[in-house]
Coordinates of C-alpha atoms and ligand atoms in Angstrom, one line a residue:
X1 CA 140.7 121.9 122.6
X2 CA 137.0 121.8 121.7
X3 CA 134.7 120.7 124.5
X4 CA 131.0 119.7 124.2
X5 CA 130.6 119.5 128.0
X6 CA 127.6 121.1 129.5
X7 CA 125.6 121.6 132.7
X8 CA 121.9 121.4 133.6
X9 CA 121.2 122.8 137.0
X10 CA 123.9 121.5 139.4
X11 CA 124.7 118.5 137.2
X12 CA 127.8 118.4 134.9
X13 CA 127.8 116.3 131.7
X14 CA 130.9 115.5 129.7
X15 CA 128.9 115.6 126.5
X16 CA 125.8 117.6 125.5
X17 CA 124.2 114.7 123.6
X18 CA 121.8 112.1 125.1
X19 CA 118.8 110.0 124.1
X20 CA 115.3 111.5 123.9
X21 CA 112.8 109.7 126.1
X22 CA 111.2 106.9 124.3
X23 CA 114.2 105.8 122.4
X24 CA 116.7 103.2 123.7
X25 CA 115.4 103.6 127.3
X26 CA 112.7 100.9 127.9
X27 CA 115.0 98.4 129.6
X28 CA 118.1 98.4 131.8
X29 CA 120.0 96.8 129.0
X30 CA 119.1 99.7 126.6
X31 CA 119.9 102.3 129.2
X32 CA 123.3 100.6 129.9
X33 CA 124.0 100.7 126.2
X34 CA 123.4 104.5 126.1
X35 CA 125.5 104.9 129.3
X36 CA 128.5 103.1 127.8
X37 CA 128.2 105.1 124.5
X38 CA 129.6 108.7 123.9
X39 CA 126.3 110.1 125.2
X40 CA 126.6 112.5 128.2
X41 CA 123.6 111.0 130.0
X42 CA 120.4 108.9 129.5
X43 CA 116.7 109.6 130.2
X44 CA 114.4 106.7 131.0
X45 CA 111.2 105.8 129.1
X46 CA 108.4 107.9 130.6
X47 CA 107.2 105.9 133.6
X48 CA 103.7 105.6 134.9
X49 CA 103.0 104.2 138.4
X50 CA 102.2 100.8 137.1
X51 CA 103.7 99.0 134.1
X52 CA 101.8 99.4 130.8
X53 CA 101.8 97.3 127.7
X54 CA 101.0 100.3 125.4
X55 CA 99.1 100.3 122.1
X56 CA 98.9 97.4 119.6
X57 CA 101.7 97.0 117.0
X58 CA 102.7 98.2 114.5
X59 CA 103.1 101.3 116.6
X60 CA 106.4 102.8 115.4
X61 CA 107.6 103.2 111.8
X62 CA 110.6 104.9 110.3
X63 CA 110.1 106.9 107.1
X64 CA 112.5 108.6 104.7
X65 CA 112.0 112.0 106.5
X66 CA 111.7 110.8 110.1
X67 CA 109.3 108.6 112.0
X68 CA 105.7 108.2 113.2
X69 CA 104.7 106.5 116.5
X70 CA 101.8 105.8 118.7
X71 CA 103.4 103.7 121.4
X72 CA 100.8 104.5 124.1
X73 CA 103.2 104.8 127.0
X74 CA 104.5 101.2 127.2
X75 CA 106.8 101.1 130.2
X76 CA 107.9 98.9 133.1
X77 CA 106.5 101.1 135.8
X78 CA 108.0 103.6 138.1
X79 CA 109.8 101.2 140.5
X80 CA 111.8 99.6 137.7
X81 CA 113.3 102.9 136.5
X82 CA 113.6 104.5 140.0
X83 CA 115.5 101.5 141.3
X84 CA 117.8 101.6 138.3
X85 CA 118.7 105.3 138.5
X86 CA 119.3 105.0 142.3
X87 CA 121.6 102.0 141.6
X88 CA 123.4 103.9 138.9
X89 CA 123.7 107.0 141.1
X90 CA 125.6 104.9 143.6
X91 CA 128.0 103.4 141.0
X92 CA 131.4 105.1 140.9
X93 CA 132.0 106.7 137.5
X94 CA 128.3 106.9 136.7
X95 CA 127.0 109.8 134.6
X96 CA 124.1 112.0 136.1
X97 CA 120.7 110.9 134.7
X98 CA 117.2 111.9 134.0
X99 CA 114.1 110.0 135.2
X100 CA 111.0 110.7 133.0
X101 CA 107.6 110.4 134.6
X102 CA 103.9 111.1 134.2
X103 CA 100.8 109.8 135.8
X104 CA 97.7 108.6 134.0
X105 CA 95.9 111.3 136.0
X106 CA 97.0 114.4 138.0
X107 CA 96.5 112.3 141.2
X108 CA 98.8 109.6 139.8
X109 CA 101.4 112.2 138.9
X110 CA 101.4 113.4 142.5
X111 CA 101.6 109.9 143.8
X112 CA 104.6 109.3 141.6
X113 CA 106.4 112.5 142.4
X114 CA 105.9 112.0 146.1
X115 CA 107.5 108.6 145.8
X116 CA 110.5 110.1 144.0
X117 CA 110.7 112.9 146.6
X118 CA 110.8 110.4 149.4
X119 CA 113.4 108.2 147.6
X120 CA 117.2 108.3 147.6
X121 CA 117.2 109.6 144.0
X122 CA 118.9 112.9 143.9
X123 CA 119.1 113.4 140.1
X124 CA 117.0 115.2 137.5
X125 CA 113.4 114.4 136.8
X126 CA 111.6 115.2 133.6
X127 CA 107.8 115.5 134.0
X128 CA 106.3 114.6 130.7
X129 CA 103.4 117.0 130.0
X130 CA 103.3 116.1 126.3
X131 CA 102.4 112.5 125.5
X132 CA 100.1 112.6 122.4
X133 CA 99.4 108.9 122.1
X134 CA 97.0 107.7 124.8
X135 CA 93.5 107.4 123.3
X136 CA 91.1 109.7 125.2
X137 CA 93.9 111.7 127.1
X138 CA 94.7 115.1 125.6
X139 CA 98.2 116.4 126.0
X140 CA 98.5 118.2 129.4
X141 CA 100.7 121.1 128.1
X142 CA 98.1 122.2 125.5
X143 CA 95.7 123.0 128.4
X144 CA 97.4 125.9 130.2
X145 CA 95.0 126.0 133.1
X146 CA 95.6 122.4 134.0
X147 CA 99.4 122.8 133.4
X148 CA 99.5 125.7 135.8
X149 CA 97.4 123.8 138.4
X150 CA 99.6 120.7 138.2
X151 CA 102.9 122.7 138.5
X152 CA 101.5 124.7 141.5
X153 CA 100.5 121.5 143.3
X154 CA 103.8 119.8 142.4
X155 CA 106.0 122.5 143.8
X156 CA 104.0 122.6 147.0
X157 CA 105.8 119.4 148.0
X158 CA 108.5 118.6 145.4
X159 CA 111.9 120.1 146.2
X160 CA 114.3 118.1 144.0
X161 CA 115.5 119.3 140.6
X162 CA 112.6 119.1 138.1
X163 CA 112.1 119.9 134.5
X164 CA 109.2 119.4 132.0
X165 CA 108.9 117.9 128.5
X166 CA 106.8 120.1 126.2
X167 CA 105.0 119.6 123.0
X168 CA 105.6 122.0 120.2
X169 CA 103.6 125.2 120.2
X170 CA 102.8 126.9 116.9
X171 CA 101.6 130.4 117.9
X172 CA 103.5 133.3 119.3
X173 CA 100.7 134.0 121.8
X174 CA 101.0 130.4 123.1
X175 CA 104.8 130.8 123.6
X176 CA 104.0 134.0 125.6
X177 CA 101.3 132.3 127.7
X178 CA 103.2 129.1 128.3
X179 CA 106.4 131.0 129.3
X180 CA 104.5 133.2 131.7
X181 CA 103.3 130.0 133.5
X182 CA 106.7 128.3 133.5
X183 CA 108.4 131.4 134.9
X184 CA 106.3 131.2 138.1
X185 CA 108.0 127.9 139.1
X186 CA 111.5 126.8 140.1
X187 CA 111.9 124.6 137.0
X188 CA 115.5 123.5 136.2
X189 CA 114.8 123.0 132.5
X190 CA 112.2 122.8 129.8
X191 CA 112.7 120.2 127.1
X192 CA 111.5 121.4 123.6
X193 CA 110.0 119.4 121.8
X194 CA 108.2 116.2 122.0
X195 CA 106.9 114.8 118.7
X196 CA 104.5 116.8 116.6
X197 CA 101.3 115.1 117.6
X198 CA 98.8 113.3 115.5
X199 CA 100.3 113.3 112.0
X200 CA 99.3 110.7 109.4
X201 CA 101.6 108.6 107.2
X202 CA 100.1 106.5 104.4
X203 CA 101.7 103.8 102.2
X204 CA 99.8 102.8 99.1
X205 CA 96.2 103.2 100.5
X206 CA 96.8 102.3 104.1
X207 CA 98.0 103.9 107.3
X208 CA 101.4 102.6 108.5
X209 CA 100.7 102.3 112.2
X210 CA 97.7 100.5 113.8
X211 CA 96.7 102.6 116.9
X212 CA 94.3 105.5 116.4
X213 CA 93.6 104.7 112.7
X214 CA 97.2 105.6 111.9
X215 CA 97.5 108.9 113.7
X216 CA 100.8 109.3 115.6
X217 CA 103.6 111.6 116.7
X218 CA 106.1 112.8 114.1
X219 CA 109.8 112.9 114.7
X220 CA 112.9 113.4 112.6
X221 CA 113.4 115.8 109.6
X222 CA 109.7 116.8 109.6
X223 CA 110.0 118.5 113.0
X224 CA 113.5 120.3 113.1
X225 CA 112.3 123.8 112.2
X226 CA 109.4 123.6 114.7
X227 CA 111.8 122.3 117.3
X228 CA 114.3 125.1 116.7
X229 CA 111.6 127.7 116.9
X230 CA 110.4 126.3 120.2
X231 CA 113.9 126.1 121.7
X232 CA 114.6 129.7 120.7
X233 CA 111.1 131.0 121.7
X234 CA 111.5 129.6 125.2
X235 CA 115.2 130.6 125.5
X236 CA 114.2 134.2 124.9
X237 CA 111.2 134.1 127.2
X238 CA 112.2 132.0 130.3
X239 CA 114.1 133.2 133.3
X240 CA 117.8 132.4 132.8
X241 CA 117.6 129.9 135.7
X242 CA 115.4 127.7 133.5
X243 CA 117.6 126.0 130.9
X244 CA 116.5 124.5 127.6
X245 CA 117.0 121.0 126.4
X246 CA 116.7 120.8 122.6
X247 CA 115.0 117.8 121.0
X248 CA 113.7 117.4 117.5
X249 CA 115.2 116.6 114.1
X250 CA 118.8 116.2 115.1
X251 CA 120.7 113.8 112.9
X252 CA 124.0 115.6 112.2
X253 CA 126.4 117.8 114.1
X254 CA 125.0 120.7 112.2
X255 CA 121.6 120.1 113.6
X256 CA 122.9 119.9 117.2
X257 CA 124.9 123.1 116.5
X258 CA 121.6 124.8 115.4
X259 CA 119.8 123.7 118.6
X260 CA 122.6 125.1 120.8
X261 CA 122.7 128.3 118.7
X262 CA 118.9 128.6 119.5
X263 CA 119.7 128.3 123.2
X264 CA 119.8 124.6 124.0
X265 CA 122.2 123.5 126.9
X266 CA 121.7 119.8 126.1
X267 CA 120.5 118.1 122.9
X268 CA 118.6 114.9 122.6
X269 CA 118.5 112.3 119.8
X270 CA 115.3 110.5 119.1
X271 CA 114.5 109.2 115.6
X272 CA 118.2 109.1 114.5
X273 CA 119.1 107.0 117.5
X274 CA 116.3 104.6 116.7
X275 CA 117.5 104.4 113.1
X276 CA 121.3 104.3 113.7
X277 CA 121.8 103.0 117.2
X278 CA 124.1 104.3 119.9
X279 CA 127.0 104.9 117.4
X280 CA 125.1 108.0 116.5
X281 CA 126.3 109.7 119.7
X282 CA 130.0 109.5 118.6
X283 CA 129.4 110.5 115.0
X284 CA 127.3 113.5 115.8
X285 CA 129.6 114.6 118.6
X286 CA 132.6 114.5 116.2
X287 CA 130.6 116.4 113.6
X288 CA 129.7 119.1 116.2
X289 CA 133.3 119.3 117.4
X290 CA 134.5 119.8 113.7
X291 CA 132.0 122.7 113.2
X292 CA 133.0 124.3 116.5
X293 CA 136.7 124.0 115.6
X294 CA 136.1 125.5 112.2
X295 CA 134.4 128.5 113.8
X296 CA 136.9 128.9 116.6
X297 CA 134.5 128.0 119.4
X298 CA 136.0 126.1 122.3
X299 CA 132.9 125.6 124.5
X300 CA 129.1 125.6 124.1
X301 CA 129.0 128.9 126.0
X302 CA 130.8 130.6 123.1
X303 CA 127.8 130.3 120.8
X304 CA 124.8 129.1 122.9
X305 CA 121.7 131.3 122.2
X306 CA 123.7 133.6 119.9
X307 CA 121.5 133.1 116.9
X308 CA 122.0 136.0 114.4
X309 CA 118.9 137.9 113.1
X310 CA 118.7 139.9 109.8
X311 CA 118.5 143.7 110.7
Ligands
LIG1 C1 104.7 108.2 124.2 C2 104.9 109.1 123.3 C3 105.4 110.3 123.6 O1 105.6 111.3 122.7 C4 105.6 110.6 125.0 O2 106.0 111.8 125.3 C5 105.3 109.7 126.0 C6 104.9 108.4 125.6 C7 104.2 106.8 123.8 O3 103.4 106.8 122.9 O4 104.6 105.9 124.5

């Protein structure tokens, strides 16, 4: 029997596929739809302390090869998502979940994480260090000094299971430098990758999204090779206690298989989920199971991280 069950930290999941933050996770209704699908878990829309309306529309567009977005962190505010994951955690038969968070400033991030620390929530938290779409706010994780400072401060008070969402890196030296920082902290996971930031898609003579004169984060086919490289680079560099969540360009079972081969313990669906809906979880799970069966693999452990190189 083939199993796609997995584990992140002390949490067991019946399936290794879940949504990527930003897709199907803005409202309780959307989160409940993911919960009742074949997904192994859900992650909430990245929450700020207060609710935000986000950027003007159009702010998300699907393309033949993926998607571009500049949402600008629209969300219903921390309490909305925190209350929901606590409610869910107390529901018999509930899956374990992930709460995604970031402040609009380091101070706000600490305020948020202190609230979560003091709450009844015992599940996973994903601190988003990689939002590319808020005008005037650079991505935290491209500034290694700030990233190190924030993590140092966070782990001075935060004792619950925490992971981070990373942007793609494009240079071997940056993989080395980033991994050296992450290895200093008791992170449960790193999630590679967020969208490739600040791409530009044009139709006829005009940009396709309104914010930032059309600049936005790319997802889908455009980003799979970059995502796989980041998953594998961090799998090879991080302490074994820090697991990898693979995100980027997954639209088939083969894509999920490749993320796991590169070292991912869990795989998230973004653009494909937006395009296809929650049916994508069952389809991609079945495709992954078929590949595993053909290769004689029974569990993800049989092939996770076992990417072959050419001698
Ligand atoms: C948004 C986009 C991201 O890639 C992210 O990590 C967080 C927020 C957004 O534009 O809403």
